[in-house]
Coordinates of C-alpha atoms in Angstrom, one line a residue:
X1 CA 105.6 160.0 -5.8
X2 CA 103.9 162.2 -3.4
X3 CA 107.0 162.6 -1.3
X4 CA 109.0 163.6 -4.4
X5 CA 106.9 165.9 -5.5
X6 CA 106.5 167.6 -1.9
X7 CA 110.1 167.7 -1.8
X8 CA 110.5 169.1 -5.7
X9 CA 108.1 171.8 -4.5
X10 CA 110.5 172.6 -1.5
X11 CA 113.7 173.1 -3.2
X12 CA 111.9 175.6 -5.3
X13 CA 111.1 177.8 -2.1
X14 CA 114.3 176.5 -0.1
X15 CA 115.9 180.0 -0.8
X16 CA 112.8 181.9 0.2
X17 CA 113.5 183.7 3.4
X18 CA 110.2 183.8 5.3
X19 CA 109.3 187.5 5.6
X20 CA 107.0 189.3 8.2
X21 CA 103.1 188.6 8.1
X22 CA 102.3 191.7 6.4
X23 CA 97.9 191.1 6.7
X24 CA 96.4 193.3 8.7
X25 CA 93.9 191.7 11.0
X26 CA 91.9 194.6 11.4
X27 CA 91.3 194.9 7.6
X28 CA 91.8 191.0 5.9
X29 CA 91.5 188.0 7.7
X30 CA 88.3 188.7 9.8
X31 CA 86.2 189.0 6.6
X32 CA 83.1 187.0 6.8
X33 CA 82.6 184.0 5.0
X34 CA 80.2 183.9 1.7
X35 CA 76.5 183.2 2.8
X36 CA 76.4 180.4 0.5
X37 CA 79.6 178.6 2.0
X38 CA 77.8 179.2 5.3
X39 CA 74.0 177.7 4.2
X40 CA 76.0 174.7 2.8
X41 CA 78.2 174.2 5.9
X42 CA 77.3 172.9 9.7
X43 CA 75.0 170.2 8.6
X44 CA 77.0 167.2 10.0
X45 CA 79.6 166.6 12.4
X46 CA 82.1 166.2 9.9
X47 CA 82.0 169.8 8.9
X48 CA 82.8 170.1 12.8
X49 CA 85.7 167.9 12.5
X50 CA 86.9 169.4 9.3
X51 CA 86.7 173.0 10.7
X52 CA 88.9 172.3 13.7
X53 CA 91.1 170.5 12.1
X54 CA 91.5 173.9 9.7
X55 CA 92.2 175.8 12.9
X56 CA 95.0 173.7 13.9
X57 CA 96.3 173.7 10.5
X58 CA 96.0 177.5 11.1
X59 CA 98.0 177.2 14.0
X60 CA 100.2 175.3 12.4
X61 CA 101.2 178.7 10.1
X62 CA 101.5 180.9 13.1
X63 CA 104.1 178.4 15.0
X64 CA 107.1 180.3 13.6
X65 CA 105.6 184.3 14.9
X66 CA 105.1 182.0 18.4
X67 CA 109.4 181.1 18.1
X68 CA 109.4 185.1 17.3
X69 CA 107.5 186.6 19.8
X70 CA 108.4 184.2 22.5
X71 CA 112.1 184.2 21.5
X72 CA 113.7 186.4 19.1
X73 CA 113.9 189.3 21.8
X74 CA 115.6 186.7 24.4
X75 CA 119.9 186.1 24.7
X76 CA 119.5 183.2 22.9
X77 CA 119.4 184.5 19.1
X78 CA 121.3 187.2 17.0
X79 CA 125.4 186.9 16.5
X80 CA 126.7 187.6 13.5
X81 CA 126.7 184.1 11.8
X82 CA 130.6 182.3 10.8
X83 CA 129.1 182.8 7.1
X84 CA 129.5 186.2 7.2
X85 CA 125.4 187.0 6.4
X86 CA 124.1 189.9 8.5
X87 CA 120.1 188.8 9.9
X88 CA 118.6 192.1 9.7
X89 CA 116.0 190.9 11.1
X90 CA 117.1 190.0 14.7
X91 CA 118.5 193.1 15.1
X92 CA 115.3 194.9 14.3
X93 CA 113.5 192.4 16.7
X94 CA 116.3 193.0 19.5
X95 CA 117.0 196.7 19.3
X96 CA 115.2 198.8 16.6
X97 CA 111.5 197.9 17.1
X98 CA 109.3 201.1 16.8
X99 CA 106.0 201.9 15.6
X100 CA 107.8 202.8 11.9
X101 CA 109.3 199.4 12.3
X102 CA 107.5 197.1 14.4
X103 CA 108.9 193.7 13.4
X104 CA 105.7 192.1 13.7
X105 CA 102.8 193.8 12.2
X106 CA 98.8 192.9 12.4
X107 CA 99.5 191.1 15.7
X108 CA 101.3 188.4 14.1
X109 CA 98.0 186.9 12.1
X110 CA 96.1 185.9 15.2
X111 CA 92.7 186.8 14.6
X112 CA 92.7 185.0 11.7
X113 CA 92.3 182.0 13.8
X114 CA 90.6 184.0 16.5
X115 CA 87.9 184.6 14.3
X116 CA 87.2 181.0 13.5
X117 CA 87.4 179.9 16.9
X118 CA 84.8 182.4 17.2
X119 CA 82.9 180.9 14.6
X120 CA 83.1 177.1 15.8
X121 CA 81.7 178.0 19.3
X122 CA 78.7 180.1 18.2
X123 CA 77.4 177.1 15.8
X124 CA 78.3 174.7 18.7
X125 CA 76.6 176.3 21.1
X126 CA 73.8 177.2 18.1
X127 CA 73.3 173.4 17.0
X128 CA 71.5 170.2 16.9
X129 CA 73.2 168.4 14.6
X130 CA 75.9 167.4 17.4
X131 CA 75.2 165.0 20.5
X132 CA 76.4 166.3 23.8
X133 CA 79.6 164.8 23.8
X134 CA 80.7 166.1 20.6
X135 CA 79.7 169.6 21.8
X136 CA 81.4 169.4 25.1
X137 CA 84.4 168.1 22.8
X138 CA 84.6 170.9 20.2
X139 CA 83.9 173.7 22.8
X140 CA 86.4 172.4 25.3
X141 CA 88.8 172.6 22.0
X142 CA 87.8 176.1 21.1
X143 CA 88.0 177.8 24.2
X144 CA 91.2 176.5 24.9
X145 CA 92.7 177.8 22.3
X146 CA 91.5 180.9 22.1
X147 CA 92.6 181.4 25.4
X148 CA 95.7 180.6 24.2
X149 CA 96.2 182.7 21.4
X150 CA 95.0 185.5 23.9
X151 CA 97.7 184.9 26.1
X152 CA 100.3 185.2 23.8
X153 CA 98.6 188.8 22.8
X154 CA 98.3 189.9 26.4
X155 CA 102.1 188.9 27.1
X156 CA 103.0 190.6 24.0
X157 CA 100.7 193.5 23.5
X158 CA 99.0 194.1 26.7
X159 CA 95.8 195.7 26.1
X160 CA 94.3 194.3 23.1
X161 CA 90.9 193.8 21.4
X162 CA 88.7 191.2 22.5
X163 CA 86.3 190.0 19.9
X164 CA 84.3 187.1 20.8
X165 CA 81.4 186.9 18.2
X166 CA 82.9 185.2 14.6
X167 CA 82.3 188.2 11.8
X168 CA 79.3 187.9 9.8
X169 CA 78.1 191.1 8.0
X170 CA 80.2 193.2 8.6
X171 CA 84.1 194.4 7.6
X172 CA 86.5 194.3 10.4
X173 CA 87.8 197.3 9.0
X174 CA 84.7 199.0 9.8
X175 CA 85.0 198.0 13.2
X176 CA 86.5 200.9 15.8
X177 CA 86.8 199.2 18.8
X178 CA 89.7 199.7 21.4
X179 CA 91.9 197.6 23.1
X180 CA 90.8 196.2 26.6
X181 CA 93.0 196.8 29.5
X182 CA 95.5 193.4 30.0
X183 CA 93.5 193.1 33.6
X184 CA 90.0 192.7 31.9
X185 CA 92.1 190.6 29.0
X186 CA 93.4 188.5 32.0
X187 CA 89.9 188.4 33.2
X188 CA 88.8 186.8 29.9
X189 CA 91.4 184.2 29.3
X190 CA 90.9 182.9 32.7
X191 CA 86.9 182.9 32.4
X192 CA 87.9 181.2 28.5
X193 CA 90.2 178.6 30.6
X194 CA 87.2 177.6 33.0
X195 CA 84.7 177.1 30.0
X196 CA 87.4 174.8 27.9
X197 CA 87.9 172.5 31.2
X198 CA 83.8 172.6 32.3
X199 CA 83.2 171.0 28.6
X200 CA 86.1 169.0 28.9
X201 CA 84.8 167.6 32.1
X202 CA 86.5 164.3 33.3
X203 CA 87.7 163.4 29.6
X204 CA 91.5 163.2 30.3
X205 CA 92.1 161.2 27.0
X206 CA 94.2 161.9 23.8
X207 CA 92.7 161.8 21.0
X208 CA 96.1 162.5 19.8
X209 CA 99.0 164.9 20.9
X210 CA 98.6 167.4 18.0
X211 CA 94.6 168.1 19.0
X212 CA 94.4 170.3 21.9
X213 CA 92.7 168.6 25.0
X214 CA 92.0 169.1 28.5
X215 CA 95.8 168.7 29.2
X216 CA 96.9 171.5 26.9
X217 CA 93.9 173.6 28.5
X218 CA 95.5 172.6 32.2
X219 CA 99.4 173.3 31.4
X220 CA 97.7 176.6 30.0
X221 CA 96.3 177.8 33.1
X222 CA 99.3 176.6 35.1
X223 CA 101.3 179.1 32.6
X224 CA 98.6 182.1 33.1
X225 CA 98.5 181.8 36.2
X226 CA 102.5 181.9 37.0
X227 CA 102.1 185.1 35.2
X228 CA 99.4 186.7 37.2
X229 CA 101.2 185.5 39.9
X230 CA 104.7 187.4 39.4
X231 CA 103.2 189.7 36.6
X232 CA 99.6 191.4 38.0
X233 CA 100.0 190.6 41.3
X234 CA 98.1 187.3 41.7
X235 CA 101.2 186.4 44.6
X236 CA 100.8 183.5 46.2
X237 CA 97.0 182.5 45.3
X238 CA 97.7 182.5 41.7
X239 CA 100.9 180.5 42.3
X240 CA 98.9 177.7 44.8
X241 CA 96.6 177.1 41.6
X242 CA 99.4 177.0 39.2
X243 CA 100.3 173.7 41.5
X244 CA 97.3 172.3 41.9
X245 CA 96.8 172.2 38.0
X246 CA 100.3 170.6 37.6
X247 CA 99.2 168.2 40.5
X248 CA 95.9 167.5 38.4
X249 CA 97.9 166.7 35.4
X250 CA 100.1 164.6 37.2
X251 CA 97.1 162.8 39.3
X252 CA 95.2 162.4 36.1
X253 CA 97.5 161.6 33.2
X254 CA 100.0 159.1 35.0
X255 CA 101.2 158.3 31.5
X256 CA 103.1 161.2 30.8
X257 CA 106.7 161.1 32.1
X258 CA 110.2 162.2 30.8
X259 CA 112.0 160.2 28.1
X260 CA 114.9 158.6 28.9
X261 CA 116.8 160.5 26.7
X262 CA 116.4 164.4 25.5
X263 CA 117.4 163.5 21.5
X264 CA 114.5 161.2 21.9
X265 CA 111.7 163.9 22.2
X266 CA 112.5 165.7 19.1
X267 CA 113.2 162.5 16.4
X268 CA 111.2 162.9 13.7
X269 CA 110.2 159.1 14.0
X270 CA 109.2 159.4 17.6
X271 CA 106.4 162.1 17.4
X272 CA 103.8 161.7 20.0
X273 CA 105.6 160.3 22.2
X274 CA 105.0 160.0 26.5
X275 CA 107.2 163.2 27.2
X276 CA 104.6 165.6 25.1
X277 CA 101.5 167.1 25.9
X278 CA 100.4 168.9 23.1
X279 CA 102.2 169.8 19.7
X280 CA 102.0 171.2 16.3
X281 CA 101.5 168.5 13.7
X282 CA 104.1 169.2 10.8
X283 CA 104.7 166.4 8.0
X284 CA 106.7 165.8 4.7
X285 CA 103.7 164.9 2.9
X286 CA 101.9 168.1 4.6
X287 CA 103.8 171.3 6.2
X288 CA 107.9 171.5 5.5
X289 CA 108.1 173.4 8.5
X290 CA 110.3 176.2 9.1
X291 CA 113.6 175.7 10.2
X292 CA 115.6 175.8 6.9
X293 CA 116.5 179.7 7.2
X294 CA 117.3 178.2 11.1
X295 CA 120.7 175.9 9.9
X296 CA 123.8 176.8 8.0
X297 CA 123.9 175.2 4.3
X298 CA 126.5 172.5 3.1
X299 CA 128.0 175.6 0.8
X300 CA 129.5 177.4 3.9
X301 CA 131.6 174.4 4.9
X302 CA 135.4 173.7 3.4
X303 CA 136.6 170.2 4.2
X304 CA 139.1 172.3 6.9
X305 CA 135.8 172.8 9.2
X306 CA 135.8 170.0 11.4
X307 CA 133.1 169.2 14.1
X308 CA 135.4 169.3 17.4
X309 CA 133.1 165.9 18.8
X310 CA 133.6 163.5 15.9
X311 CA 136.4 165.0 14.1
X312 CA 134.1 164.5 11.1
X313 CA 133.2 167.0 8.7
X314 CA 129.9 168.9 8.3
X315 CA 127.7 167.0 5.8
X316 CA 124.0 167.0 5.4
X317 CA 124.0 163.4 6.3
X318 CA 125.6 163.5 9.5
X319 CA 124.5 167.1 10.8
X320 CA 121.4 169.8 10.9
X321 CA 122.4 171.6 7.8
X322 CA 120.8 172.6 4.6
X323 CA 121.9 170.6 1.4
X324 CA 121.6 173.1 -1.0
X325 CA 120.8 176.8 -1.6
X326 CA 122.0 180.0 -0.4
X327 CA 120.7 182.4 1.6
X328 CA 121.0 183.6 5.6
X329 CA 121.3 181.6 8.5
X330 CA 119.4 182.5 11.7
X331 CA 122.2 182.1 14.0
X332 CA 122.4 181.3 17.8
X333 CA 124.4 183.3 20.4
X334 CA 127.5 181.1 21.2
X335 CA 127.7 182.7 24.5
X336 CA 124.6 180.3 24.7
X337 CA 126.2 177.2 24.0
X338 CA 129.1 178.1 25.9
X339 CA 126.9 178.6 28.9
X340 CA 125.9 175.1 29.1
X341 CA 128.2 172.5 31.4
X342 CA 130.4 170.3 29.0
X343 CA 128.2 167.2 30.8
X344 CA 124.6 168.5 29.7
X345 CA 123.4 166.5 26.9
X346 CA 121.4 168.9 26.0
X347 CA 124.4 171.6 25.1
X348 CA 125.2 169.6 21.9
X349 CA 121.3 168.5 20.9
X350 CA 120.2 171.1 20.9
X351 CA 123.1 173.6 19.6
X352 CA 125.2 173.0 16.5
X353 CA 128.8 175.0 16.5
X354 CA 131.1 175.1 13.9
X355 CA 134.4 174.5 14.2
X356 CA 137.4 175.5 12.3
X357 CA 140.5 172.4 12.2
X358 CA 143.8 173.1 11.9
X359 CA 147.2 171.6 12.9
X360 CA 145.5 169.6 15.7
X361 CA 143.0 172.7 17.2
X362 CA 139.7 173.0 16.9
X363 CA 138.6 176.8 16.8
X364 CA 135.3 177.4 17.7
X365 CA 133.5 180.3 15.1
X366 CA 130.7 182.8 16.2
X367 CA 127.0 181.8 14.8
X368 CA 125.9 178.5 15.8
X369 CA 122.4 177.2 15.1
X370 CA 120.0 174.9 16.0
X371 CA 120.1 171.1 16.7
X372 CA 117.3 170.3 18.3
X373 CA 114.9 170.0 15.0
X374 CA 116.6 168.0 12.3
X375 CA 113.5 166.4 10.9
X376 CA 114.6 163.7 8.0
X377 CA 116.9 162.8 5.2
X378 CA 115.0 161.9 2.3
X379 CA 116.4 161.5 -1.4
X380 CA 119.6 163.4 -0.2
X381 CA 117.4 166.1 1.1
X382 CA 117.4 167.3 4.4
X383 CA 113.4 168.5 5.3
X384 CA 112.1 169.8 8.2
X385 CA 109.1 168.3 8.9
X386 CA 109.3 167.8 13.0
X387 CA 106.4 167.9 15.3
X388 CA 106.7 171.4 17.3
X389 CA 106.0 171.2 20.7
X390 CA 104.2 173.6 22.9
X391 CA 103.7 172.0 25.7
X392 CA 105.9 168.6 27.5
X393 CA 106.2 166.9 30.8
X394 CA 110.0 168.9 31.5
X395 CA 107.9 171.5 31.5
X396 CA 105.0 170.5 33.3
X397 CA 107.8 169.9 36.1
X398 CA 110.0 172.9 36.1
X399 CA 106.8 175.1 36.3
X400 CA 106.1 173.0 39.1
X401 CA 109.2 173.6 40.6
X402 CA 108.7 177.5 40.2
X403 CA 105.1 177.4 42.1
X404 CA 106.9 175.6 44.9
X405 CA 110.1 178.1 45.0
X406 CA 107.0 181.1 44.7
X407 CA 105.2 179.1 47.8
X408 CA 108.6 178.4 49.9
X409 CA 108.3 175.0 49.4
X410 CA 111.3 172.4 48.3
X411 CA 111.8 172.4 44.7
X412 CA 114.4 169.9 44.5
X413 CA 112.8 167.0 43.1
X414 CA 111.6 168.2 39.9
X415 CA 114.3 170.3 39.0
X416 CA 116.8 166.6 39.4
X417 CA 114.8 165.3 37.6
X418 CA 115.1 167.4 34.6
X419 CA 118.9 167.7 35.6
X420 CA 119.5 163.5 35.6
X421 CA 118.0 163.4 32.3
X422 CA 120.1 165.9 31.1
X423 CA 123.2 164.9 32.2
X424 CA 122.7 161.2 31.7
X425 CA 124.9 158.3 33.1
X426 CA 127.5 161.9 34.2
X427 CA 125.0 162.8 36.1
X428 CA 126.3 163.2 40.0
X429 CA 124.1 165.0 42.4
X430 CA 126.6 166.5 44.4
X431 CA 128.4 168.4 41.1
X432 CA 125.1 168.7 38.9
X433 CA 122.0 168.3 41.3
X434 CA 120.1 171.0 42.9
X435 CA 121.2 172.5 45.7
X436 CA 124.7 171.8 44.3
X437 CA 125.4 174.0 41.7
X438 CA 126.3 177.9 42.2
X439 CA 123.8 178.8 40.3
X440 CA 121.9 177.5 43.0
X441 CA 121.9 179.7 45.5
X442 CA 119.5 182.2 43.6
X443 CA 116.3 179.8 42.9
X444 CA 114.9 182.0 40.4
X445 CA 118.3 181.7 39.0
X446 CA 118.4 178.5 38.5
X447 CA 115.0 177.4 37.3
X448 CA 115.7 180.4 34.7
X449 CA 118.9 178.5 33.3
X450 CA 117.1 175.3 33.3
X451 CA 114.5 176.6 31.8
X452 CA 117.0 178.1 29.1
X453 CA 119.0 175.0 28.5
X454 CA 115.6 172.4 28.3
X455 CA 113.8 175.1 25.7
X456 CA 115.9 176.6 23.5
X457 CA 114.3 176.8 20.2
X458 CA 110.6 176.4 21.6
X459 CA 109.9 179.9 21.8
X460 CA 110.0 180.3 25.5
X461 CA 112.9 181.9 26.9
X462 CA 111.6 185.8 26.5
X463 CA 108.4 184.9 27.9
X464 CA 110.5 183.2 31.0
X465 CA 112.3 186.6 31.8
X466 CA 109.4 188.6 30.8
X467 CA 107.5 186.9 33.6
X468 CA 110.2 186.4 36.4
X469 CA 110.8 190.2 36.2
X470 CA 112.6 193.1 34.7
X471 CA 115.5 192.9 35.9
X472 CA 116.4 189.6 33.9
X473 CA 115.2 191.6 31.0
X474 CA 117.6 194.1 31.2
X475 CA 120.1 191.2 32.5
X476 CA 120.4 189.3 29.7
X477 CA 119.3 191.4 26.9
X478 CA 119.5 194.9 25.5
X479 CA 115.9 195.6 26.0
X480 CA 114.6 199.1 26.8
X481 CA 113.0 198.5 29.8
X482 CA 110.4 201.1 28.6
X483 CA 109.6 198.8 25.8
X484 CA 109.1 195.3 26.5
X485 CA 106.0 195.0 24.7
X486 CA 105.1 194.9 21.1
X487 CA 104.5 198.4 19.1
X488 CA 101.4 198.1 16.8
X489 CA 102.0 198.9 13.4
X490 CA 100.6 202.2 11.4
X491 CA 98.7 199.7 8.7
X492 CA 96.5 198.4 12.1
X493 CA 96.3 201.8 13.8
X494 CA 95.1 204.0 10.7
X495 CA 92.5 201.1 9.7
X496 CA 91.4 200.8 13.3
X497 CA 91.8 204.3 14.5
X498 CA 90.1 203.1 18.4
X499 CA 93.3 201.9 19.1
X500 CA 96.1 203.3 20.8
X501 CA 99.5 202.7 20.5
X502 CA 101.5 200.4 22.9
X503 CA 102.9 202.3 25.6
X504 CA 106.2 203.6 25.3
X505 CA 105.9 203.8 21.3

């Protein structure tokens, strides 16, 4: 009955395209909380327990603006879909974004959570009620992810306002305070990195995947500190610790490893599983996810669209499409999916293409979408209810492969072993393995396209050109290279008058 009514209550919002967050941090979210919810509250640990659970159910509703930010501006989204709908949106987030029309406004909702991480570390550090080892737990948690949230800002912002201390008494509104430079923000995230692993300590367990923990803290710092090695001029230092930490992971956690099979990481009845290292929890019976304005619906398809694979039609049953409802598709690049070698399994799991049949020919039609998150078929019902990941061991091992590449060392092994996954029983390592390839010859190349065929759809690939240098900004996209931050929005600016507008706004 539960899942019925879960599911009743999605096909009333099925045609609701998600818009925008429209709150402005600076003036909503950071509000204090009543001092009568506060006098009742903190008085066991299951109020600890309950409160970070809330901010990773809060993360949870920011994991689409982490698929924008990290994504939208890349190659990978944006052609006018086969349906014939226009995505405003994409083009705003690709070429119009300006201070009238940032895209993203009140730096995408993060200080909502900001705020309570905030909160949870100043009664953790402010308690008895806790034994040591459920403080070291909660603020090894907390500082993780605030460090994470920060990075996202810094990548996407640059200078931005630190705020450490929850709100209490006053409005945030009130509050003039300026953005930090990204160097001191940097500074901060690293310092917030260091605290998260000292409470951590030696406590490489999962409690489960969808609870940060010291191996979510670790891929973290091996991701900051690739950026401060290519991006504020960490060089080779920053690059050596970026190693040691995927080494650590490695050393420590000997149970994570690739799955046999790519489809395998994504099935919505294999969540959890050895290849992931930390991901956001969604379920039927909880979060519906995101990914319905992602797929094409059943009513774009006549029975004379054929998938070119099969030879089968497009039904709800057999592929990643919505069963009902109109509406606009989010559609990926074809270029993209044409990129990929026909031998990479990954081409057609994690892209959908439509095809158009007749007299014998397949005709392949702009606007594909994605594959990779098909969630499950309930009640004739397709619902999107997968795990998101954020962190996995492919990942883990083509970041390793970049600190080698950045310290001159051999980087063959991890990137063949993301490639033999990928291409399967095909696989031949004189056609697909590294060296072999042409794409080969340029090693930032190449872990860049691996990197774009293994993530696609997990809010990575801007970030990836982003950090491996301008040039594959202006490369692959239409990015001013002026503008490859965020513009703030007026709403923040005029309610928080310290701060100044991103440069190049």
């Amino acid at each position: 009955m539960k899942t019925i009514y879960r599911l009743f209550i999605y096909l009333l919002l099925i045609n609701v395209i998600t818009v925008f967050t429209s709150c402005d941090d600076f003036s909503l979210d950071l509000q204090p909380e009543s001092s009568l919810t506060d006098a009742s509250y903190w008085k066991t640990s299951k109020h600890w327990e309950s409160h970070m659970y809330g901010i990773h159910s809060r993360l949870r509703t920011h994991q689409e603006q982490l698929l924008r930010l990290g994504e939208y501006r890349s190659d990978i989204w944006g052609e006018q879909a086969f349906t014939g709908n226009t995505v405003e949106e994409l083009t705003t987030f690709m070429n119009l974004i300006s201070e009238d029309n940032p895209g993203i406004t009140g730096f995408a909702g993060f200080y909502t959570n900001i705020n309570q991480i905030n909160l949870i570390i100043d009664k953790t550090l402010n308690t008895n009620v806790l034994s040591d080892n459920e403080k070291n737990y909660y603020l090894g948690q907390a500082y993780g992810l605030r460090a994470f949230y920060y990075f996202h800002l810094l990548r996407s912002w640059g200078d931005v306002v630190i705020q450490e201390t929850p709100s209490y008494s006053f409005k945030i509104d009130e509050l003039e305070k300026g953005g930090s430079p990204a160097s001191q923000v940097m500074e901060f995230i690293k310092q917030d990195i260091e605290n998260s692993l000292k409470y951590f300590g030696n406590n490489y367990t999962f409690k489960n995947k969808v609870l940060w923990s010291v191996a979510a803290t670790l891929m973290l710092k091996s991701e900051v500190f690739l950026w401060d090695s290519r991006q504020m001029e960490g060089g080779k230092q920053s690059a050596q610790v970026a190693k040691n930490t995927l080494s650590e992971i490695q050393i420590k956690i000997p149970s994570l490893k690739l799955l046999p099979t790519f489809r395998d990481v994504f099935k919505y009845s294999n969540k959890e599983n050895d290849e992931i290292i930390f991901a956001i929890r969604n379920e039927v019976d909880e979060y519906l996810g995101f990914w319905s304005s992602y797929v094409a619906r059943d009513i774009h398809f006549s029975v004379n669209h054929r998938d070119s694979l099969t030879g089968a039609p497009y039904t709800p049953q057999t592929h990643n499409i919505l069963t009902i409802g109109g509406g606009l598709m989010r559609p990926i690049n074809t270029s993209i999916y044409n990129k990929f070698h026909p031998d990479d399994t990954r081409k057609y799991e994690s892209i959908q293409v439509a095809y158009l049949y007749s007299d014998g020919n397949y005709e392949q039609l702009p606007g594909a979408w994605q594959n990779k998150f098909q969630g499950s078929f309930l009640l004739g019902l397709r619902v999107w209810s997968d795990d998101y990941p954020i962190y996995r061991y492919s990942d883990l091992l083509l970041m390793l492969a970049e600190t080698k590449s950045l310290l001159e060392e051999d980087p063959t092994n991890e990137i063949n072993m993301v490639r033999k996954r990928a291409f399967g029983e095909k696989y031949d390592l004189n056609i697909h393995g590294y060296p072999n390839q042409p794409v080969d010859a340029n090693i930032d190349q190449a872990i860049l396209n691996e990197r774009l065929f293994e993530f696609i759809a997990e809010g990575k690939r801007w970030y990836d050109l982003r950090r491996f240098g301008v040039e594959y900004v202006t490369k692959y996209t239409n990015a001013n290279p002026e503008r490859l931050l965020w513009p703030i929005d007026l709403a923040t600016l005029t309610r928080n008058r310290a701060l100044k507008q991103t440069p190049g706004y």
